Amino acid sequence: MAQHKDEHFGNAREVRNVFEQTLQRQADRLIHLDNVTNRELSTIEAEDIAPAQPA
């Protein structure tokens, strides 16, 4: 996102959307595990974070 920033960079709505998408990707990843630990539930992996989309 920072590579494509303009004078409106820092939009809280965009940050919230990225965070919610990250949590959804984490959930999608964890649903395939049999015994999910508390550590796995509280860890976000690189694969859970979507690549930034140009504005």
C-alpha atoms as a printed R data frame, in Angstrom:
   type eleno elety resid chain resno       x       y      z
1  ATOM     1    CA   MET     A     1   0.000   0.000  0.000
2  ATOM     2    CA   ALA     A     2   2.829   2.379  0.819
3  ATOM     3    CA   GLN     A     3   4.208   2.094 -2.713
4  ATOM     4    CA   HIS     A     4   0.978   3.551 -4.104
5  ATOM     5    CA   LYS     A     5   0.261   6.098 -1.386
6  ATOM     6    CA   ASP     A     6  -1.170   9.508 -2.060
7  ATOM     7    CA   GLU     A     7  -2.348  12.336  0.173
8  ATOM     8    CA   HIS     A     8  -5.116  10.056  1.531
9  ATOM     9    CA   PHE     A     9  -2.769   7.263  2.611
10 ATOM    10    CA   GLY     A    10  -3.567   5.953  6.072
11 ATOM    11    CA   ASN     A    11  -7.231   5.331  5.480
12 ATOM    12    CA   ALA     A    12  -8.498   3.474  8.566
13 ATOM    13    CA   ARG     A    13 -11.206   1.723  6.556
14 ATOM    14    CA   GLU     A    14  -8.572   0.197  4.278
15 ATOM    15    CA   VAL     A    15  -6.551  -0.976  7.267
16 ATOM    16    CA   ARG     A    16  -9.645  -2.564  8.806
17 ATOM    17    CA   ASN     A    17 -10.472  -4.319  5.518
18 ATOM    18    CA   VAL     A    18  -6.933  -5.714  5.256
19 ATOM    19    CA   PHE     A    19  -7.103  -6.920  8.864
20 ATOM    20    CA   GLU     A    20 -10.489  -8.600  8.348
21 ATOM    21    CA   GLN     A    21  -9.261 -10.282  5.160
22 ATOM    22    CA   THR     A    22  -6.203 -11.495  7.048
23 ATOM    23    CA   LEU     A    23  -8.355 -13.024  9.778
24 ATOM    24    CA   GLN     A    24 -10.527 -14.730  7.148
25 ATOM    25    CA   ARG     A    25  -7.459 -16.195  5.410
26 ATOM    26    CA   GLN     A    26  -6.143 -17.395  8.778
27 ATOM    27    CA   ALA     A    27  -9.480 -19.080  9.518
28 ATOM    28    CA   ASP     A    28  -9.512 -20.681  6.070
29 ATOM    29    CA   ARG     A    29  -6.031 -22.067  6.725
30 ATOM    30    CA   LEU     A    30  -6.774 -23.341 10.235
31 ATOM    31    CA   ILE     A    31 -10.056 -25.047  9.359
32 ATOM    32    CA   HIS     A    32  -8.081 -27.826  7.676
33 ATOM    33    CA   LEU     A    33  -6.153 -28.697 10.857
34 ATOM    34    CA   ASP     A    34  -7.437 -31.364 13.233
35 ATOM    35    CA   ASN     A    35  -6.146 -30.034 16.561
36 ATOM    36    CA   VAL     A    36  -5.712 -26.271 16.528
37 ATOM    37    CA   THR     A    37  -3.645 -24.905 19.395
38 ATOM    38    CA   ASN     A    38  -4.045 -21.543 21.113
39 ATOM    39    CA   ARG     A    39  -0.718 -20.549 19.599
40 ATOM    40    CA   GLU     A    40  -1.972 -21.286 16.072
41 ATOM    41    CA   LEU     A    41  -5.150 -19.334 16.778
42 ATOM    42    CA   SER     A    42  -3.127 -16.306 17.814
43 ATOM    43    CA   THR     A    43  -0.500 -16.476 15.050
44 ATOM    44    CA   ILE     A    44  -0.834 -14.807 11.674
45 ATOM    45    CA   GLU     A    45   1.378 -16.357  9.021
46 ATOM    46    CA   ALA     A    46   2.695 -14.614  5.907
47 ATOM    47    CA   GLU     A    47   0.284 -16.662  3.782
48 ATOM    48    CA   ASP     A    48  -2.643 -15.133  5.726
49 ATOM    49    CA   ILE     A    49  -1.779 -11.638  4.507
50 ATOM    50    CA   ALA     A    50  -3.054 -10.806  1.040
51 ATOM    51    CA   PRO     A    51  -0.748  -8.935 -1.298
52 ATOM    52    CA   ALA     A    52  -1.496  -5.224 -1.416
53 ATOM    53    CA   GLN     A    53  -3.698  -4.172 -4.307
54 ATOM    54    CA   PRO     A    54  -2.814  -0.961 -6.166
55 ATOM    55    CA   ALA     A    55  -5.306   1.819 -5.562
